[in-house]
XYZ file of N, CA and C in Angstrom:
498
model
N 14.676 -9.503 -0.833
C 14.483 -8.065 -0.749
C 15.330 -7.425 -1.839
N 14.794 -6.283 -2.417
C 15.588 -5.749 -3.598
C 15.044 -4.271 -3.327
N 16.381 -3.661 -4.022
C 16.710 -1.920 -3.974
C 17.663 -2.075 -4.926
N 17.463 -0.764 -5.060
C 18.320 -0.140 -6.435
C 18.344 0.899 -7.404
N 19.142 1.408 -8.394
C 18.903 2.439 -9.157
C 18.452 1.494 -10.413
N 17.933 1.938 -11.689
C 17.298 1.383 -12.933
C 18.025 0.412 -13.353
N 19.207 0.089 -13.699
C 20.181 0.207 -13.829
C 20.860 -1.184 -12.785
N 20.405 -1.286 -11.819
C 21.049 -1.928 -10.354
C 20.064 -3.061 -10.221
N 20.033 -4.098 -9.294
C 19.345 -4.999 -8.649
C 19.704 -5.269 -7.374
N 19.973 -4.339 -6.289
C 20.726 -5.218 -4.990
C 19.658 -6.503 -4.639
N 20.038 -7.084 -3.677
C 19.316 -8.106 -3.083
C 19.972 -9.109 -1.804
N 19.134 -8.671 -1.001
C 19.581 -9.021 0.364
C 19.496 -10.949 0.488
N 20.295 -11.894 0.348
C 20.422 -13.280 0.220
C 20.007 -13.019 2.278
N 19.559 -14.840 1.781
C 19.224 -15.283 3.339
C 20.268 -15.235 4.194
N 21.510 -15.521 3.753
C 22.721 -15.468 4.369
C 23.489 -14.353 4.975
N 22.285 -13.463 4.407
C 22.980 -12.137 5.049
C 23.899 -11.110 4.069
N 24.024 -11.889 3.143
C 25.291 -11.202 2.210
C 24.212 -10.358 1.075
N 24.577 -8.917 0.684
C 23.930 -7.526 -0.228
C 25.303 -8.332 -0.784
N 24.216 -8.496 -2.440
C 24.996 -8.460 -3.597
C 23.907 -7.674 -4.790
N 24.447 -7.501 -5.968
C 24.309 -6.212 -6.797
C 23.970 -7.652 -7.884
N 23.166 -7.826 -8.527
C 22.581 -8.918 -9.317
C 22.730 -8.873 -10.643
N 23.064 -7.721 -10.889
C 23.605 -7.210 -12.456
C 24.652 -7.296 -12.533
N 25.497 -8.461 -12.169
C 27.014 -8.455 -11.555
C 27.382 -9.853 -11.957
N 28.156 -10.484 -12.289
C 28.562 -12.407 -12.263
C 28.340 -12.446 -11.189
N 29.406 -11.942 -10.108
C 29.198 -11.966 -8.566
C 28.124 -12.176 -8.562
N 27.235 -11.081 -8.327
C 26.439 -11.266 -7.710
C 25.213 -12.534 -7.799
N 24.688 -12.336 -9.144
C 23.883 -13.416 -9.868
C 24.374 -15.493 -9.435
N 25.860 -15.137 -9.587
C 26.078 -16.392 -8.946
C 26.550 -16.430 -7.595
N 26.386 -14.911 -6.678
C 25.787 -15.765 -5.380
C 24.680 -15.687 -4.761
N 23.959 -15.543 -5.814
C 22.037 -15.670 -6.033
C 22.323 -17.274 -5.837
N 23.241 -18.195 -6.965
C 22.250 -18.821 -7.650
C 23.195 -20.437 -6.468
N 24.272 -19.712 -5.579
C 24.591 -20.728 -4.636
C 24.199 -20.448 -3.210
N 23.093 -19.341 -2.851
C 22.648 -19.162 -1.470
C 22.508 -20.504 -1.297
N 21.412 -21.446 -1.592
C 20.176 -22.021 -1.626
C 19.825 -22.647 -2.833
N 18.183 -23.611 -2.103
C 18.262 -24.445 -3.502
C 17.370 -23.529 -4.727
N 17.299 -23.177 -5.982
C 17.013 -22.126 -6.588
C 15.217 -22.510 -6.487
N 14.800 -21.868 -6.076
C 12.987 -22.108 -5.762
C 12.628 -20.870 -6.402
N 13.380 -19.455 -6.793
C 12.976 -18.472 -7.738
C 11.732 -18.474 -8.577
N 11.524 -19.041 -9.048
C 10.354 -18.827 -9.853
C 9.213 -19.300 -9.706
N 9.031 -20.444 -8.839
C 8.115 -20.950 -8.440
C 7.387 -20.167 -7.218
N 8.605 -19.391 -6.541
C 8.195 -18.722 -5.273
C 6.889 -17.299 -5.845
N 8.057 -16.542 -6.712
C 7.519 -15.626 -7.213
C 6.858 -15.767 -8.234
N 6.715 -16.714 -9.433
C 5.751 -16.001 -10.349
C 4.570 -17.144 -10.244
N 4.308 -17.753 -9.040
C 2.756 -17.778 -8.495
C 2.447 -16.646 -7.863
N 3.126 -15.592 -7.062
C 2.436 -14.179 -6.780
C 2.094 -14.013 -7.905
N 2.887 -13.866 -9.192
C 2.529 -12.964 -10.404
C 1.327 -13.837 -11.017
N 1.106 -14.503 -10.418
C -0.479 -15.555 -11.324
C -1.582 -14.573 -10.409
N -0.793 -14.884 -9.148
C -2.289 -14.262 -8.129
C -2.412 -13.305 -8.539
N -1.434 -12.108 -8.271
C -1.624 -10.559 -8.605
C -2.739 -10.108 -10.343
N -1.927 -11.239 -11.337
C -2.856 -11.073 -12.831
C -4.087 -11.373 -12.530
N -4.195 -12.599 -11.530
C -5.655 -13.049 -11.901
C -6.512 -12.389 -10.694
N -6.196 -12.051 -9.827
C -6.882 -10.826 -9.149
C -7.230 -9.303 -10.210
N -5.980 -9.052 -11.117
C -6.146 -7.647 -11.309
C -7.706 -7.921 -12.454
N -7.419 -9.124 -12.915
C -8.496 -10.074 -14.265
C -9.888 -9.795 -14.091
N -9.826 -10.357 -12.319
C -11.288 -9.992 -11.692
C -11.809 -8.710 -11.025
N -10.997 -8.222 -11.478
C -11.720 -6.118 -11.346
C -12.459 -6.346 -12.495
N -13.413 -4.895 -12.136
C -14.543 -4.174 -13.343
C -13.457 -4.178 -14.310
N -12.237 -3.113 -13.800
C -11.707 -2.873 -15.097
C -10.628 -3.610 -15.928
N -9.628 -4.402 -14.837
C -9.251 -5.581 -15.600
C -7.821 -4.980 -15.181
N -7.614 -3.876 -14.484
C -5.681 -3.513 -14.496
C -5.627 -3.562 -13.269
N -4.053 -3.878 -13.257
C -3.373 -3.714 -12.333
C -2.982 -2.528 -11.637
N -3.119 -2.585 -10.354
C -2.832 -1.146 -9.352
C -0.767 -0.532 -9.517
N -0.525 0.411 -9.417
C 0.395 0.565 -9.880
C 1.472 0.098 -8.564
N 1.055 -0.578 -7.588
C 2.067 -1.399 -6.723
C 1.982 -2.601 -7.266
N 1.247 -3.245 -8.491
C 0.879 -4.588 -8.563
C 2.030 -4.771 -9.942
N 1.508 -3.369 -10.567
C 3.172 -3.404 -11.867
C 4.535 -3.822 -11.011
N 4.858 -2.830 -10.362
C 6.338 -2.800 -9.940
C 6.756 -4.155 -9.672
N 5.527 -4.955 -8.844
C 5.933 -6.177 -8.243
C 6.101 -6.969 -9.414
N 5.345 -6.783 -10.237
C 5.622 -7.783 -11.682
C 7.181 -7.863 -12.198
N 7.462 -6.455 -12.372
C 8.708 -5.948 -12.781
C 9.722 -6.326 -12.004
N 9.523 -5.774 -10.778
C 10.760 -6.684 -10.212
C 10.780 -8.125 -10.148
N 9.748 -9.035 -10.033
C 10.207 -10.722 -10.827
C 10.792 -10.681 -11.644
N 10.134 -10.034 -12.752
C 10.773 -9.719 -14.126
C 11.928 -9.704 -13.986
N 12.642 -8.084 -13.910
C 13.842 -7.835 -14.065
C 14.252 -8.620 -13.083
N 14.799 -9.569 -12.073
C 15.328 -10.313 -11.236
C 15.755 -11.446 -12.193
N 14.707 -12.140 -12.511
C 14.891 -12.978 -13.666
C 15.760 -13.036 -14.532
N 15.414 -11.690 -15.540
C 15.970 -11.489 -16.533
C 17.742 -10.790 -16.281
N 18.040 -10.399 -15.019
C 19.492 -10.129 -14.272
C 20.196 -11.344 -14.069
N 19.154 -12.495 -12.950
C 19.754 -13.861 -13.069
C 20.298 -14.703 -14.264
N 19.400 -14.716 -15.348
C 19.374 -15.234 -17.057
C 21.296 -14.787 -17.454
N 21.067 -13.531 -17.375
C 22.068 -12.272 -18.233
C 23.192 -12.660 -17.429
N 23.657 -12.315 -16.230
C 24.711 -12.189 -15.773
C 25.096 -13.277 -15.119
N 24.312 -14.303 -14.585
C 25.507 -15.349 -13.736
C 26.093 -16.070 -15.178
N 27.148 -17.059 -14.826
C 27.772 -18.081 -15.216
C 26.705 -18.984 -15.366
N 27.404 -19.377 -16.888
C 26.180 -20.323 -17.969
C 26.427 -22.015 -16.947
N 27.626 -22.294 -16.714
C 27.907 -23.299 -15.783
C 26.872 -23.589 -15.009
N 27.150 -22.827 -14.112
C 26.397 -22.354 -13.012
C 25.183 -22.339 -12.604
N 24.517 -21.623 -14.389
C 22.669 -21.400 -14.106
C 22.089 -22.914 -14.142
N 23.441 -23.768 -15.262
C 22.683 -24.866 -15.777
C 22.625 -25.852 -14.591
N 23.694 -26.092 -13.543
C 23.930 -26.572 -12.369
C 22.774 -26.411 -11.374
N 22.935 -24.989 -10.906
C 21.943 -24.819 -9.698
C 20.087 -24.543 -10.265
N 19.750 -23.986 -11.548
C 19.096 -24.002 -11.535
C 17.742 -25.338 -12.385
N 17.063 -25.557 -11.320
C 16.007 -27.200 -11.817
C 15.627 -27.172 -13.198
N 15.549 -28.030 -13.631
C 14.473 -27.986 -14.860
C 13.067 -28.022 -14.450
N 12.324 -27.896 -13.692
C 11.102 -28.007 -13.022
C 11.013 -26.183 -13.132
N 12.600 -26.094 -12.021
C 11.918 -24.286 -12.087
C 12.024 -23.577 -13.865
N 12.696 -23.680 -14.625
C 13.153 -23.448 -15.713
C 11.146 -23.950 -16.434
N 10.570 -24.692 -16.259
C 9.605 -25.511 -16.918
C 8.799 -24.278 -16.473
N 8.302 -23.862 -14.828
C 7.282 -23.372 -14.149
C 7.591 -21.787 -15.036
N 8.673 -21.627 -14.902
C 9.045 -19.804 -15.780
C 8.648 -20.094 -17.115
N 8.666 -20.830 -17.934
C 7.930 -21.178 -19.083
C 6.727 -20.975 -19.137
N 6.048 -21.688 -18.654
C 4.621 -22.234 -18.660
C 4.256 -20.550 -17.951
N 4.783 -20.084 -17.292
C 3.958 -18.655 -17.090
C 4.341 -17.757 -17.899
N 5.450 -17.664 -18.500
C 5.572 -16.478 -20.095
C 5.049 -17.228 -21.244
N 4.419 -18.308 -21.397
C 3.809 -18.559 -22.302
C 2.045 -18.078 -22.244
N 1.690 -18.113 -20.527
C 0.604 -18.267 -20.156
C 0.213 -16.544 -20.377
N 1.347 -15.920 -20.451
C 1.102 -14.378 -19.992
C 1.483 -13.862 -22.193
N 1.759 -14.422 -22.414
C 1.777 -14.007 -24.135
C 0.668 -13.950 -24.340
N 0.068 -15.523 -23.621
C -1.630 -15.979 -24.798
C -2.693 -14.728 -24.091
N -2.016 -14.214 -23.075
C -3.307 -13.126 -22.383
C -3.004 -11.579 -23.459
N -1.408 -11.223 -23.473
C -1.169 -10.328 -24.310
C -1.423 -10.262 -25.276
N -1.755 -11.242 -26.123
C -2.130 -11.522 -27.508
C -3.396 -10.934 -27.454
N -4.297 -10.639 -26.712
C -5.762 -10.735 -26.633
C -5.964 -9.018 -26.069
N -4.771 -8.622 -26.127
C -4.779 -7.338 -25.396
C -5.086 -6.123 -26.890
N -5.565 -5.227 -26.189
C -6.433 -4.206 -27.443
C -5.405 -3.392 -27.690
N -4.580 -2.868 -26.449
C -3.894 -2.064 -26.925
C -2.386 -2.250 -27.532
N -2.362 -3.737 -27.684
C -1.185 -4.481 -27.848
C -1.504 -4.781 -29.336
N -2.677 -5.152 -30.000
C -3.512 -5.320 -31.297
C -3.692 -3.880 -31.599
N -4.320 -2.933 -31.022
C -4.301 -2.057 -32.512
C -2.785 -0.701 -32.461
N -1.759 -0.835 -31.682
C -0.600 -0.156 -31.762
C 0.658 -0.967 -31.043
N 0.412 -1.837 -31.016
C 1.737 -2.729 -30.569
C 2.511 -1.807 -29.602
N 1.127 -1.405 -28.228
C 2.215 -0.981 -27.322
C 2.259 -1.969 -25.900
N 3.160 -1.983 -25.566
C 3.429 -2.856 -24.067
C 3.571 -1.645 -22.581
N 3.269 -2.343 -21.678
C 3.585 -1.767 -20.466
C 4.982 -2.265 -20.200
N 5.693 -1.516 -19.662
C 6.888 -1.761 -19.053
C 6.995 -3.228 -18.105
N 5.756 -3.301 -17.543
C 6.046 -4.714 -16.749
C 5.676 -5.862 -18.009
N 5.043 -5.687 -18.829
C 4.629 -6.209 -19.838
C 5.902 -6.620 -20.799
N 6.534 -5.769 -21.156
C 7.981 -5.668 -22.039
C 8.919 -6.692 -21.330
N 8.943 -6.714 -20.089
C 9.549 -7.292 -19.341
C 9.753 -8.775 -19.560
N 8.117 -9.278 -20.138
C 8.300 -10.451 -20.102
C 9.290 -11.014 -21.537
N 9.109 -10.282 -22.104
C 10.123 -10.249 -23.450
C 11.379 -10.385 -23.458
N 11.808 -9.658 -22.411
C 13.077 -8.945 -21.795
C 13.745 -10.669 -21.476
N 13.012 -11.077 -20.536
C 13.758 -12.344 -20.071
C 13.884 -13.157 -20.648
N 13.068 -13.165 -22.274
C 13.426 -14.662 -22.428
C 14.370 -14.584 -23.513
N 15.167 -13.225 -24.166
C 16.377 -13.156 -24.893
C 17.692 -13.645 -23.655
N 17.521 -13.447 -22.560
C 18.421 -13.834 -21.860
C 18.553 -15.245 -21.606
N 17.115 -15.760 -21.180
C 17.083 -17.033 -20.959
C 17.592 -18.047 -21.870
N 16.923 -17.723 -23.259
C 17.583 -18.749 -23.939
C 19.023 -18.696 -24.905
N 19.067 -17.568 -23.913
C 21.058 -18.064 -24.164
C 21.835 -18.912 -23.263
N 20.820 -19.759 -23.029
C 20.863 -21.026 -21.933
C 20.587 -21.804 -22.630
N 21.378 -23.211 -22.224
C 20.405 -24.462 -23.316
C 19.465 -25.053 -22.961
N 19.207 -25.181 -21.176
C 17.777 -26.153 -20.914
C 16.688 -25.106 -21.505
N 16.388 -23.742 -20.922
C 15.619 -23.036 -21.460
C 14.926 -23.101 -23.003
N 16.283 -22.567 -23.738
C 16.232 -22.411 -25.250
C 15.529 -24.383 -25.585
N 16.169 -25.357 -25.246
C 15.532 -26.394 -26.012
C 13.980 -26.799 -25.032
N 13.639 -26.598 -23.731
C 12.393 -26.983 -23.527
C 11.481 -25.944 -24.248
N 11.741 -24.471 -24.544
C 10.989 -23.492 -25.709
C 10.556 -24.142 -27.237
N 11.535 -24.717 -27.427
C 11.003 -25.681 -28.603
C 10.278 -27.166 -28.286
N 10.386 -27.905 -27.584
C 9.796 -28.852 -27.296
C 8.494 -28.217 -26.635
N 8.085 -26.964 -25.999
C 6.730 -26.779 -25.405
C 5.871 -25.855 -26.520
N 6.369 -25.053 -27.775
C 5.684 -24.582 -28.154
C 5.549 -23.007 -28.072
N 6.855 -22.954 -27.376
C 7.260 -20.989 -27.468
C 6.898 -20.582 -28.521
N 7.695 -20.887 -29.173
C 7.582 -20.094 -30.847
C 6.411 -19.789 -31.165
N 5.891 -20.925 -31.612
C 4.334 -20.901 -31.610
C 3.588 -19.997 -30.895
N 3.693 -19.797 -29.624
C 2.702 -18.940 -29.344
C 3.319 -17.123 -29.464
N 4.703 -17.254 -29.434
C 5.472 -15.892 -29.531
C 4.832 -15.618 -31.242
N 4.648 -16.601 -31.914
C 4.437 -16.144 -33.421
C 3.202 -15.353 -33.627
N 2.409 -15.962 -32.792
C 0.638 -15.669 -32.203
C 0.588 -14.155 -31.684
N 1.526 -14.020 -30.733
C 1.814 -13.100 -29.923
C 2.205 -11.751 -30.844
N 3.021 -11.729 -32.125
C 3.194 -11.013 -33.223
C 2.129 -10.702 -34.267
N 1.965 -11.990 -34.628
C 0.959 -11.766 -35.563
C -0.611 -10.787 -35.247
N -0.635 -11.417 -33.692
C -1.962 -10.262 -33.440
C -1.865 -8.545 -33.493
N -0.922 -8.392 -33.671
C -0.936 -6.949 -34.003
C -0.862 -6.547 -35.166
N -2.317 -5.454 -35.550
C -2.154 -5.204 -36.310
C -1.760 -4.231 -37.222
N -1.095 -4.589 -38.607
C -0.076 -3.475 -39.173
C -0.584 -2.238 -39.305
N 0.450 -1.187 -39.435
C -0.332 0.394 -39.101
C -1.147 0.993 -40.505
């Protein structure tokens, strides 16, 4: 569960304990509730929610379907930023670290293809987001080196290049 100002991330742990996630504290007692299942939990919602919004007439997301994006997002990208580098590399899997990959790679190759991302290089806020996390992430080393062994770059280069200049 999460509340907060822009700015904030609270989040209610199973244990009962409100910690503030934009915090060392807090982020690392995210990342010792439990065993870290984070991303796997949530960004298969964020597959369902895209590929539901995919199969509308019009192709978007309802504006409860952003927020939910965003808050994976920013959760993520709070966990990345603020716990202890020790710590993330300890508690968090390379499996989950692999599954958060494979879906910001999966969600570039869709942005790449996006019109309004090609002819003015603009993003949605839940969209930006995905950007957002992975300057944090790979100031991590499992992150930063499975990005090169899977082909980040590559598709982040894709992801640039499709827009085109003004």
């Amino acid at each position: 569960k999460m509340s907060g100002e822009p700015d904030s991330c609270k989040c209610l742990l199973p244990n009962g304990l409100n910690v503030e996630l934009r915090t060392r504290t807090g982020s690392d007692a995210f990342l010792r509730a439990g065993p870290f299942v984070f991303f796997t939990k949530n960004l298969e919602q964020c597959n369902q929610i895209r590929q539901r919004s995919r199969a509308r007439l019009t192709g978007r997301l309802t504006t409860v379907e952003k927020n939910q994006l965003l808050a994976t997002y920013f959760i993520a990208e709070s966990l990345a930023r603020f716990s202890s580098d020790d710590l993330f590399a300890e508690k968090v899997p390379r499996e989950e670290i692999e599954f958060w990959l494979d879906h910001i790679m999966a969600e570039l190759k869709e942005l790449t293809k996006d019109a309004r991302w090609r002819r003015r290089g603009v993003l949605e806020q839940h969209d930006a987001f995905i950007l957002y996390q992975c300057i944090e992430m790979f100031r991590h080393h499992t992150p930063a080196m499975m990005a090169f062994s899977k082909g980040f770059f590559k598709v982040l280069s894709e992801f640039v290049a499709a827009r085109k200049a003004p």
